[in-house]
Short mmCIF file of C-alpha atoms in Angstrom, two decimals:
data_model
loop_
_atom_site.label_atom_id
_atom_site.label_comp_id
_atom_site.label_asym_id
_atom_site.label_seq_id
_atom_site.Cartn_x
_atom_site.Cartn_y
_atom_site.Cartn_z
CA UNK A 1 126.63 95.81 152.63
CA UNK A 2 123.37 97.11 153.92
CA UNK A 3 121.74 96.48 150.03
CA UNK A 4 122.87 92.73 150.69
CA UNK A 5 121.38 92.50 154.12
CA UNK A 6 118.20 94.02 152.87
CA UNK A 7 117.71 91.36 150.19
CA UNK A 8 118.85 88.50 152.06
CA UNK A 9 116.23 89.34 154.91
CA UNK A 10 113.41 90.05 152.31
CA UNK A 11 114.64 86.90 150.92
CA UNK A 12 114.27 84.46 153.70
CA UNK A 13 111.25 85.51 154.88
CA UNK A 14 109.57 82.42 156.87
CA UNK A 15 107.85 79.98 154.43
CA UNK A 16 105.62 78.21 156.59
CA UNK A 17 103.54 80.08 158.83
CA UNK A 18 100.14 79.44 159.48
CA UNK A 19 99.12 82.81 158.00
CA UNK A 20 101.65 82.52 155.22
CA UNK A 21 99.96 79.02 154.38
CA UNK A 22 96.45 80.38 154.32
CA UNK A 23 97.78 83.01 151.94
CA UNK A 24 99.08 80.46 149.64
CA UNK A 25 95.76 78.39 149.92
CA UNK A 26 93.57 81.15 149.48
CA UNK A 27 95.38 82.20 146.17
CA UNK A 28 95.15 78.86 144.61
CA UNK A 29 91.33 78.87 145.28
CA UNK A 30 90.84 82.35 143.99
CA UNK A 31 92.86 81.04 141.09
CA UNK A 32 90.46 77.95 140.52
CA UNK A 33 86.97 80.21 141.45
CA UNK A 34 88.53 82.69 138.95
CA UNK A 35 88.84 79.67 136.07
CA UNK A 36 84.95 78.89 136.06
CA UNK A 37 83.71 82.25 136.58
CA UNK A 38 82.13 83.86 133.73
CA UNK A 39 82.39 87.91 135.33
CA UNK A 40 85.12 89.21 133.05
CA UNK A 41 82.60 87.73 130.35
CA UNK A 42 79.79 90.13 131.23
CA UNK A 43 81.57 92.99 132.18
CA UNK A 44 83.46 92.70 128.39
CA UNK A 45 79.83 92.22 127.09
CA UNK A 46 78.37 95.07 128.66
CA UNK A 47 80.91 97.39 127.73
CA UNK A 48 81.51 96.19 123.81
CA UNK A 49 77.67 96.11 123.34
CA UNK A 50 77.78 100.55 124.15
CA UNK A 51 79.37 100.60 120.84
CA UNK A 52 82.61 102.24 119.74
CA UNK A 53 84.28 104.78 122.83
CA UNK A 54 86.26 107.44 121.55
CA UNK A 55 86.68 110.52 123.53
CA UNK A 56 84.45 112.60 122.55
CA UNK A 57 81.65 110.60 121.36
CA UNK A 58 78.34 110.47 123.21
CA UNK A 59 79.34 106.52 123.85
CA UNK A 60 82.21 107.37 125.97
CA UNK A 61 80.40 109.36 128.37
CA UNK A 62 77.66 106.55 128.76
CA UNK A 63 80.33 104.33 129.25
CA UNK A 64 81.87 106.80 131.78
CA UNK A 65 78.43 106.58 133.24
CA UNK A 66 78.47 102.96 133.73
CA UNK A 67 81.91 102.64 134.49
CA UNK A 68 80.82 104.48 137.82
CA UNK A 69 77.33 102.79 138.48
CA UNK A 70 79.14 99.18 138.03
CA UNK A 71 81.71 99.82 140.32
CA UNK A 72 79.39 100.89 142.68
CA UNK A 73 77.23 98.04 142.47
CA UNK A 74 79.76 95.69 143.02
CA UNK A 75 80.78 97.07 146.30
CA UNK A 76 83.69 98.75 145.25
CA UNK A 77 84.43 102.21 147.66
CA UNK A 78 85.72 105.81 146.84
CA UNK A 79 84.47 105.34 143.55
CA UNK A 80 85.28 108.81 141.26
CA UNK A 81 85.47 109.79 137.83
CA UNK A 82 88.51 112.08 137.73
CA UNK A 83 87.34 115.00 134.49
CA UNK A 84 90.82 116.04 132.60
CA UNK A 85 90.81 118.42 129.65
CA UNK A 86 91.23 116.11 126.43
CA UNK A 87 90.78 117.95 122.98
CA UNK A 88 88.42 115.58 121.05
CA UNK A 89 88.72 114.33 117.29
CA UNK A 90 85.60 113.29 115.22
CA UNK A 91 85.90 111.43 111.97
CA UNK A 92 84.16 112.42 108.98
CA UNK A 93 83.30 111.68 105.24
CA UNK A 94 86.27 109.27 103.84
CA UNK A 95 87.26 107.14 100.83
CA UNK A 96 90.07 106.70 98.64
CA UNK A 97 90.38 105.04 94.94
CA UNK A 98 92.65 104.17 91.89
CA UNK A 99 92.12 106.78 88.97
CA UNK A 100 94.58 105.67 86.93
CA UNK A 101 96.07 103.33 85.35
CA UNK A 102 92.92 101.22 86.31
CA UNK A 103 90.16 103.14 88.38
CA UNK A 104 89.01 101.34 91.46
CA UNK A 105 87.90 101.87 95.08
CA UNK A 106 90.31 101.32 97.92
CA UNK A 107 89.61 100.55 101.76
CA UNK A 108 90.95 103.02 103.54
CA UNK A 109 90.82 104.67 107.34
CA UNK A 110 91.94 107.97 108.34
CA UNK A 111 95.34 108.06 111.08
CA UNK A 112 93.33 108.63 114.33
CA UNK A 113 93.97 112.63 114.49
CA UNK A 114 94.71 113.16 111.20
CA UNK A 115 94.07 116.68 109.65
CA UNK A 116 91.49 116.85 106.83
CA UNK A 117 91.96 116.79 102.80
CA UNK A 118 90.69 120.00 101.24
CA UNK A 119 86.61 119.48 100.80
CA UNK A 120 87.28 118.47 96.99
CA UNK A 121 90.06 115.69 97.85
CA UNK A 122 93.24 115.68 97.18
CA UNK A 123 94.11 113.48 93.68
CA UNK A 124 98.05 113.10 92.91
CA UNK A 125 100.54 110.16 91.79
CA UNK A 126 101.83 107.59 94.03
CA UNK A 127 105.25 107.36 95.09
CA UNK A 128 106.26 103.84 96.32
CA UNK A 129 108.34 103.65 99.53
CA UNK A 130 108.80 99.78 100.85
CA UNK A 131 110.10 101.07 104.37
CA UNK A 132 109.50 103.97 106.40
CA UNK A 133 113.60 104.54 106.50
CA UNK A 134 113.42 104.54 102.64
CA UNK A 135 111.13 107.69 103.22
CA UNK A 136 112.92 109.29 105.58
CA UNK A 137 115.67 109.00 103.11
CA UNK A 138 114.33 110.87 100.66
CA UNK A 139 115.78 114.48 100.19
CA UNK A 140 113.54 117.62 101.07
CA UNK A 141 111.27 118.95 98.21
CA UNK A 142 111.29 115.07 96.62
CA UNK A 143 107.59 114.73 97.04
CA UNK A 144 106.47 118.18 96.08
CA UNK A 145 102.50 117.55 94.67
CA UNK A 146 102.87 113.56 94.69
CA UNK A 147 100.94 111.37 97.63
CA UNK A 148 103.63 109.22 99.72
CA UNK A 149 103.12 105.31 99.82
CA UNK A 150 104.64 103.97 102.60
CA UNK A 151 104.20 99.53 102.46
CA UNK A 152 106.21 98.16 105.21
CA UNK A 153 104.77 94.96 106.82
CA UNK A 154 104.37 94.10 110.39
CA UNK A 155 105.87 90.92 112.10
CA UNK A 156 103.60 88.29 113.86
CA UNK A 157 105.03 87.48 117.26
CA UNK A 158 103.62 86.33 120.49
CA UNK A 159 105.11 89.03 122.33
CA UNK A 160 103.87 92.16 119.72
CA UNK A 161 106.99 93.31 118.58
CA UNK A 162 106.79 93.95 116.10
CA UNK A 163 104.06 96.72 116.50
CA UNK A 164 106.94 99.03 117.46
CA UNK A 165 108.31 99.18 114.33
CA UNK A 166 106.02 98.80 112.06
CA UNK A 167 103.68 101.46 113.54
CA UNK A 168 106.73 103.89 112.98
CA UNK A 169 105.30 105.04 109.62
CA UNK A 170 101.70 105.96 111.12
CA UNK A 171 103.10 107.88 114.01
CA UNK A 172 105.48 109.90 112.64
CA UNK A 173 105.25 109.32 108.69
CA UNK A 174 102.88 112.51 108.10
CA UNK A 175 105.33 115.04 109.48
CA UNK A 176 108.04 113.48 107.38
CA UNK A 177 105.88 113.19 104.40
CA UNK A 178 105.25 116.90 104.84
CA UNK A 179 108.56 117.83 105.22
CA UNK A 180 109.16 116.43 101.92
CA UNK A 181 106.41 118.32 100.13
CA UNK A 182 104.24 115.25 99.67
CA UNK A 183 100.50 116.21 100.15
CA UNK A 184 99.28 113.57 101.64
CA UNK A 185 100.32 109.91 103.13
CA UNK A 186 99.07 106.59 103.07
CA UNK A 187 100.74 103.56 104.71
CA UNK A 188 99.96 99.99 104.80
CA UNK A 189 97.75 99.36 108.15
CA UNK A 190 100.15 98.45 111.24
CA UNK A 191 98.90 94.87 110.30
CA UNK A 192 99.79 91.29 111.02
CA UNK A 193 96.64 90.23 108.65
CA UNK A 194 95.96 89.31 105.60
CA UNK A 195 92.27 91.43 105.16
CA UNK A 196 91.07 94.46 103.74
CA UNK A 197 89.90 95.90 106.70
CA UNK A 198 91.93 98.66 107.28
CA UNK A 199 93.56 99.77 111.01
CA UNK A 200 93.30 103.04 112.74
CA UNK A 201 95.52 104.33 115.08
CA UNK A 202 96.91 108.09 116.35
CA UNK A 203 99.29 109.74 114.45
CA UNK A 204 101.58 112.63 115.27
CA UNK A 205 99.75 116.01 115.02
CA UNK A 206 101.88 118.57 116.96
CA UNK A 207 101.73 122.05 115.81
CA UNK A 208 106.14 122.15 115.51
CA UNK A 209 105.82 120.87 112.24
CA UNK A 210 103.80 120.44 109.31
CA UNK A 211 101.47 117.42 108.48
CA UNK A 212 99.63 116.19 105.69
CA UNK A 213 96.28 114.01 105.66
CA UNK A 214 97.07 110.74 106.42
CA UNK A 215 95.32 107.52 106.16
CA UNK A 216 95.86 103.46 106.36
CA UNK A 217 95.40 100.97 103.37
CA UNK A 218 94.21 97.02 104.37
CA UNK A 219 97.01 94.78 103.58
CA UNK A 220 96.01 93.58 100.10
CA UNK A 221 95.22 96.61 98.63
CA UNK A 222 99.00 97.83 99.96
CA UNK A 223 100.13 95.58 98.08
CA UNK A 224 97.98 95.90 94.84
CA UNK A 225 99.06 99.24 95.06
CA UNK A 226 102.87 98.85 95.52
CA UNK A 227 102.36 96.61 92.76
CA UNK A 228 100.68 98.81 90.18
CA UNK A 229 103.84 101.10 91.51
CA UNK A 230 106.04 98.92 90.05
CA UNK A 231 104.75 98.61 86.73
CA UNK A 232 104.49 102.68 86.37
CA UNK A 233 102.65 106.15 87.57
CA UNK A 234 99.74 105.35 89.68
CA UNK A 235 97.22 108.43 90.65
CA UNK A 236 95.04 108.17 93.36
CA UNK A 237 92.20 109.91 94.51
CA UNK A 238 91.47 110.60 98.51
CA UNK A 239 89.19 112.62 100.99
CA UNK A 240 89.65 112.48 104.41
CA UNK A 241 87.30 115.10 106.59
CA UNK A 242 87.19 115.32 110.10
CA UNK A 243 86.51 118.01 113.25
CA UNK A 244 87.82 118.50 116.61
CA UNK A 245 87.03 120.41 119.72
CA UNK A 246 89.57 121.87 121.91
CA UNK A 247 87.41 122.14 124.90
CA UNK A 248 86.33 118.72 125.70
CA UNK A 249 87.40 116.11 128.56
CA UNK A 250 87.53 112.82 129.47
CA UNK A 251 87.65 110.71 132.69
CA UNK A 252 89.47 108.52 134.66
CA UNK A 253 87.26 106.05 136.80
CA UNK A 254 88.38 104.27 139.53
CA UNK A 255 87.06 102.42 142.78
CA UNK A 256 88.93 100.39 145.24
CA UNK A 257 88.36 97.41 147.96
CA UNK A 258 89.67 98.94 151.10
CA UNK A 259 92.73 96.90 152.55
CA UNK A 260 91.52 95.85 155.78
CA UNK A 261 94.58 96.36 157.63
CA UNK A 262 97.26 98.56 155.64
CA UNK A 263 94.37 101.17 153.89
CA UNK A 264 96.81 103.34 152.79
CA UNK A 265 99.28 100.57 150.72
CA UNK A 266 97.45 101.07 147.27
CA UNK A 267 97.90 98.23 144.54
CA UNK A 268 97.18 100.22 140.92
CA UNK A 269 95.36 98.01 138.26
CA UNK A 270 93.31 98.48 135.47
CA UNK A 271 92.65 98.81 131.50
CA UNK A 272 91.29 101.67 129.16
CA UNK A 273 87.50 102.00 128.58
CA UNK A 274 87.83 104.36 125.43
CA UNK A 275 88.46 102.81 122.11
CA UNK A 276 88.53 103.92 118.56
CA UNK A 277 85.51 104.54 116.79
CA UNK A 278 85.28 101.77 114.22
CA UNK A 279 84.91 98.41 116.47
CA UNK A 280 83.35 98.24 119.56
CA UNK A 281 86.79 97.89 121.53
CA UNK A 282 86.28 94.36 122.65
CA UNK A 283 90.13 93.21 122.76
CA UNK A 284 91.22 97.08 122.95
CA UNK A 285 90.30 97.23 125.55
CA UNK A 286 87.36 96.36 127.11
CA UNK A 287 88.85 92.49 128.01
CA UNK A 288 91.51 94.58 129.99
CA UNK A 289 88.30 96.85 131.86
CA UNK A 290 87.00 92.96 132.76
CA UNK A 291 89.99 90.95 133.54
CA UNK A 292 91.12 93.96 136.34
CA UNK A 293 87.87 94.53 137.71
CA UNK A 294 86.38 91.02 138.09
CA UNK A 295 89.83 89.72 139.91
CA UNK A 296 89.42 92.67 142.36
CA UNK A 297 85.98 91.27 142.78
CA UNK A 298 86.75 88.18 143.23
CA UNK A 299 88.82 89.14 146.06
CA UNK A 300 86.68 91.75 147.19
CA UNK A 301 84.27 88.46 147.88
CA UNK A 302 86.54 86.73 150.36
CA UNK A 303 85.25 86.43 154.05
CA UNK A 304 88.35 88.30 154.85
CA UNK A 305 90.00 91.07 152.35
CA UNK A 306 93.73 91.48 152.26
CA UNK A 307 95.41 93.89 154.08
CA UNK A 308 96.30 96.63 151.51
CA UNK A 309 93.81 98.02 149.04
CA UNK A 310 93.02 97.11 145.57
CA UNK A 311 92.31 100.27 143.43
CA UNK A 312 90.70 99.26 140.01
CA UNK A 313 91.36 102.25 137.18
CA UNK A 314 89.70 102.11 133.84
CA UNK A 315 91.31 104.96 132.36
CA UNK A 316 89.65 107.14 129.68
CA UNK A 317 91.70 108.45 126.95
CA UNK A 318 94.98 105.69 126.14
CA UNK A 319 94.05 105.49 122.49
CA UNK A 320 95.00 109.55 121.47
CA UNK A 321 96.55 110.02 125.18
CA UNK A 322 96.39 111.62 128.29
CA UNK A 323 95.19 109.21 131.13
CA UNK A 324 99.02 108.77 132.35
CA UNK A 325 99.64 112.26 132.66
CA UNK A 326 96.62 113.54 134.04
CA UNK A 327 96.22 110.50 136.43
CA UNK A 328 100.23 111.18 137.79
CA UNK A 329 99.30 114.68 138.39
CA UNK A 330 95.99 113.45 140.13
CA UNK A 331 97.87 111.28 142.52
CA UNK A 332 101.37 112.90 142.93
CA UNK A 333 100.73 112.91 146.74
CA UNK A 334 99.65 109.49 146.89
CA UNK A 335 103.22 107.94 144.90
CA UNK A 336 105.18 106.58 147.70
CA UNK A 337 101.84 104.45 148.44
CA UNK A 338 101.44 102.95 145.64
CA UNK A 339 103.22 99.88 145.96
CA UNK A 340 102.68 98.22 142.71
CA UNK A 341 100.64 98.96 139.48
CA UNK A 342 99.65 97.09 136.30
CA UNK A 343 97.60 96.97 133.38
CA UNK A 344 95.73 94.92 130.95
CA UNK A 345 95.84 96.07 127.39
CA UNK A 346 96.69 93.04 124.62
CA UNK A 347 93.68 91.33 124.51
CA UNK A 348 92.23 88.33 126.13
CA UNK A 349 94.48 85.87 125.13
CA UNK A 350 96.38 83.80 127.51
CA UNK A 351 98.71 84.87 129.54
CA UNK A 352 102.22 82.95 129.20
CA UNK A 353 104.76 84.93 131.33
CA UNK A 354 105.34 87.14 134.81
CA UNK A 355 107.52 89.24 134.81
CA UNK A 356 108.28 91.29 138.32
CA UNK A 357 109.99 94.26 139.74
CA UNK A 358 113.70 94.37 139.72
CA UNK A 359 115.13 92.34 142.88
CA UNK A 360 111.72 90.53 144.08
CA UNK A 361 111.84 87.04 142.00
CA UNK A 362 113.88 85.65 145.15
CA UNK A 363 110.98 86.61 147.67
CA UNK A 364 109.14 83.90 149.38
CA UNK A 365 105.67 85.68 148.05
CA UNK A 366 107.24 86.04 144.85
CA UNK A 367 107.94 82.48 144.68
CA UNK A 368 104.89 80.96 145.40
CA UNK A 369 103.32 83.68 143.04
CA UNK A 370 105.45 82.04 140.57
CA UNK A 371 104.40 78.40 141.62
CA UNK A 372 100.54 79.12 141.22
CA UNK A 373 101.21 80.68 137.85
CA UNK A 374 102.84 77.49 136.69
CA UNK A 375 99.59 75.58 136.64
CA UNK A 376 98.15 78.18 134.46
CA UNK A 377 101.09 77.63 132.17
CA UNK A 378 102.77 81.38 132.83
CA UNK A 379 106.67 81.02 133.49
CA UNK A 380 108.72 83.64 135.27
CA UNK A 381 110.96 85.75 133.09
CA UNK A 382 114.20 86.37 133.98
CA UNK A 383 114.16 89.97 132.87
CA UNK A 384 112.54 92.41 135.61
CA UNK A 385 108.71 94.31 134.58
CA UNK A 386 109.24 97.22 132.73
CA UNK A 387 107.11 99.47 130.56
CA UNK A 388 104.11 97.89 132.39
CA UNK A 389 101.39 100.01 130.24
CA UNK A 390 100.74 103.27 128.53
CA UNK A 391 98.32 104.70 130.97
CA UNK A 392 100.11 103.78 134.11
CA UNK A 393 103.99 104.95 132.58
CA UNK A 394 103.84 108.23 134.05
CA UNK A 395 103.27 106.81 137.65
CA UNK A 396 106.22 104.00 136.69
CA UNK A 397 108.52 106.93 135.76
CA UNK A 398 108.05 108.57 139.16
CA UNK A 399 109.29 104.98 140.65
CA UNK A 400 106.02 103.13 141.12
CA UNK A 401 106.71 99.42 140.86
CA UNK A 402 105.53 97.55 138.01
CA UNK A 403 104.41 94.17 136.78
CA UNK A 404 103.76 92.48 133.51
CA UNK A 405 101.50 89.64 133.10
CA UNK A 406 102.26 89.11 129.04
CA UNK A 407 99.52 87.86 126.79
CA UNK A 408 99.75 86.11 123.52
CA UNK A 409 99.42 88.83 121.28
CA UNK A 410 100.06 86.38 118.03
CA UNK A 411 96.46 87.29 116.82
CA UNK A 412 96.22 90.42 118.51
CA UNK A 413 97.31 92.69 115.53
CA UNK A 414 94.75 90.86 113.37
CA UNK A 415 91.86 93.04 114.41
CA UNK A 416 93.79 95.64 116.85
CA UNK A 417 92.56 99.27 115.76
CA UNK A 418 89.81 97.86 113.28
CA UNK A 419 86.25 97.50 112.72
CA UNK A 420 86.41 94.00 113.02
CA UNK A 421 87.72 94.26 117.02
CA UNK A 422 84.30 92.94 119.15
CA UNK A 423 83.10 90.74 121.02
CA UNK A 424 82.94 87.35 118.83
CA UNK A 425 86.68 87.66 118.76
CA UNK A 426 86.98 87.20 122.59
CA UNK A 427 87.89 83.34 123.95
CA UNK A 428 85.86 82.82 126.85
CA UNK A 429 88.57 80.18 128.59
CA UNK A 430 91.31 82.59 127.95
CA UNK A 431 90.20 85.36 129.05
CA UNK A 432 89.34 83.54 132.19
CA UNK A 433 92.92 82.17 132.36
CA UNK A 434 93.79 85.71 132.47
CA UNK A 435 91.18 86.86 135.46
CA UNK A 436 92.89 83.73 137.44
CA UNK A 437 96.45 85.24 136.79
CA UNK A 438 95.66 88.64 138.14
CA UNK A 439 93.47 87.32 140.96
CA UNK A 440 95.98 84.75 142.49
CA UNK A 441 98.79 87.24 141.94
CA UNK A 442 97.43 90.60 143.43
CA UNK A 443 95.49 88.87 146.04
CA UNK A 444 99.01 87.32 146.88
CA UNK A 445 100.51 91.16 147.15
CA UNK A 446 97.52 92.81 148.71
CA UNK A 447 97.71 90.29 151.53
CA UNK A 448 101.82 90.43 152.24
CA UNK A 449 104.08 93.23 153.51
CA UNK A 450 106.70 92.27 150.18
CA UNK A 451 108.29 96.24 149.37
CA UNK A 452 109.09 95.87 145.83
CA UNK A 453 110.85 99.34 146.33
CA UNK A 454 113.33 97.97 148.75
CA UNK A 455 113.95 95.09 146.73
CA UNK A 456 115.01 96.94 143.99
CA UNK A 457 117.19 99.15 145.58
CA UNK A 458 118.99 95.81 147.00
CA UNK A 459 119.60 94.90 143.92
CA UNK A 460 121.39 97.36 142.79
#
């Protein structure tokens, strides 16, 4: 009984208060300012043109630099950049090709991680798998001094999800490989192109099991390959070199606009400033750096700021991991303030659905959230926000509400992990569709007293 008078109170919250009305108006002009405002733009710009941002490199500490020096000089307050031990990984000297039955070169990348070939290479015949379950089929010993092929496509869809399955092969494929006594592994890039350019991407590389070298084909020369298979023995020829360091960091930055009446309620947003070493990270994932920062600025510009604060994260090692766990054990005293996180990391695309905590669609805030978004084209789901980002899913785990503003991720896998991810590859008016959607929406939060907490435990 008290669970149902909890959610019918939060849900029939007065509509039509002065205040509440100047919320609602101020959203919908943030919304508009945010459609013709070219921030998110220059802030993607800025941070693609550093170059490539692995951790590591000498381009993710300039980048940690500037992450700092930007938020500061757009006004932002308690601005840090929180150091957390992250072993680095350096690629080196790599290449692949046919020896036999017809010699020639293939396009490959080294798994993000991956350990090295010997210095000579590793040469060896192919043996075909079309699906990563057809390899972890195979009996122990079957691959002794052969090089495992693993060609399983990707599926397009707008929502990505196909990534989940198909990237099964790259993340765990070189410990089974090993298991089976293959020597090395190549797979057929986590992919929903049609070019040569091959994808990166981290692969397991725990020391509870063995690995081999592992590296990513682009999709055509998969399938050349699966189709030279066919016919009979195939030997291929592949070096893959790299280094690590054990002792090096990286850095979570962060800033926030001070609430100006409820300091204390913290709103969590943000995107990951590293990125793999072959693009420049423009869709993954400086667009989600932009789109976070420039709607907190945008609010941050208001003659009046909302009552709770806005704390903008760009976090500093998603790609090979650690930003979730090491900013959770940065903030475990701060949890039960957090009253709602999020993140941007699929692009620039538009965004086409909201989806909120569980118990919260019915509140009046909620509801007019939802309203705004419909003029941007973004429907409600029906299904609550879960899994609202890799970097913020140790703070969800502890119970920190989450939201998920979905992008179109239909082209997303085309250059995700490549080379060919920069800046070209951005759509200005999308990517401001996006800074409207996260501008309208948090302002809406940081300016209300809605509890997502209690809502959800209403609605149980």
């Amino acid at each position: 009984m008290i669970r149902k008078l909890l959610l019918a109170a939060a849900s029939t919250a007065p509509l039509s208060t002065g205040a509440y009305a100047q919320d609602i108006a101020t959203a919908e002009a943030l919304r508009d300012k945010a459609l013709k405002s070219d921030l998110a733009w220059e802030i993607t710009e800025e941070l693609t043109d550093m170059g490539p941002r692995l951790v590591g490199s000498p381009a993710m500490e300039r980048a940690k630099d500037w992450g700092v020096a930007k938020l500061k000089a757009m006004g932002f307050t308690n601005v840090v950049a929180e150091e957390f031990a992250k072993p680095s990984w350096t690629r080196g000297e790599e290449w692949a090709e046919i020896t036999a039955p017809y010699p020639q070169k293939l396009s490959i990348i080294g798994l993000g991680r991956t350990i090295s070939t010997p210095a000579a290479g590793i040469e060896a015949e192919v043996v075909l798998f079309k699906t990563y379950n057809e390899l972890l089929a195979a009996p122990a010993g079957s691959l002794k001094g052969k090089i495992a092929f693993v060609n399983e496509p990707m599926t397009r869809a707008q929502d990505g999800a196909g990534y989940g399955p198909a990237g099964a092969p790259r993340r765990g494929g070189p410990a089974e490989a090993a298991k089976r006594g293959a020597l090395a592994l190549l797979i057929r890039s986590v992919s929903t192109s049609t070019s040569t350019v091959p994808h990166t991407g981290t692969t397991a590389h725990g020391t509870d099991a063995p690995n081999v070298p592992a590296a990513a084909l682009g999709v055509p020369e998969a399938d050349l390959l699966e189709r030279l298979a066919l016919k009979g023995p195939v030997q291929v020829k592949l070096k893959l070199a790299n280094s690590t360091d054990a002792k090096d960091v990286a850095w979570n930055i962060a800033g926030e606009i001070r609430g100006s009446e409820k300091p204390d309620e913290i709103i969590v947003i943000g995107g990951h400033i590293d990125s793999w070493d072959v693009g420049t990270g423009a869709l993954d994932d400086a667009t989600g750096v932009a789109i976070t920062t420039a709607a907190a600025k945008l609010i941050a510009d208001l003659p009046k700021r909302p009552k709770r604060t806005i704390r903008v994260v760009m976090w500093g090692s998603e790609e090979s991991g650690g930003s979730s766990d090491a900013y959770l054990a940065a903030h475990q005293n701060e949890l039960s303030k957090i009253v709602l996180a999020g993140e941007s990391d699929t692009g620039a695309d538009r965004i086409y659905a909201l989806a909120l905590p569980k118990g919260s669609a019915e509140h009046p805030v909620m509801k007019q959230a939802s309203r705004i978004m419909t003029s941007l084209k973004i429907y409600t789901d029906r299904a609550p926000s879960a899994g609202g980002g890799a970097d913020i899913s140790g703070i969800e785990r502890a119970g920190v509400p989450v939201i998920n503003l979905h992008q179109d991720a239909s082209r997303y896998f085309d250059f995700h992990h490549t080379a060919d991810d920069t800046l070209d590859k951005v759509d200005p008016a999308q990517l401001a569709q996006n800074v409207a959607a996260w501008t309208s929406f948090i302002y809406l939060v940081a300016d209300s007293d809605i509890d997502f907490r209690a809502l959800g435990a209403a609605a149980k």
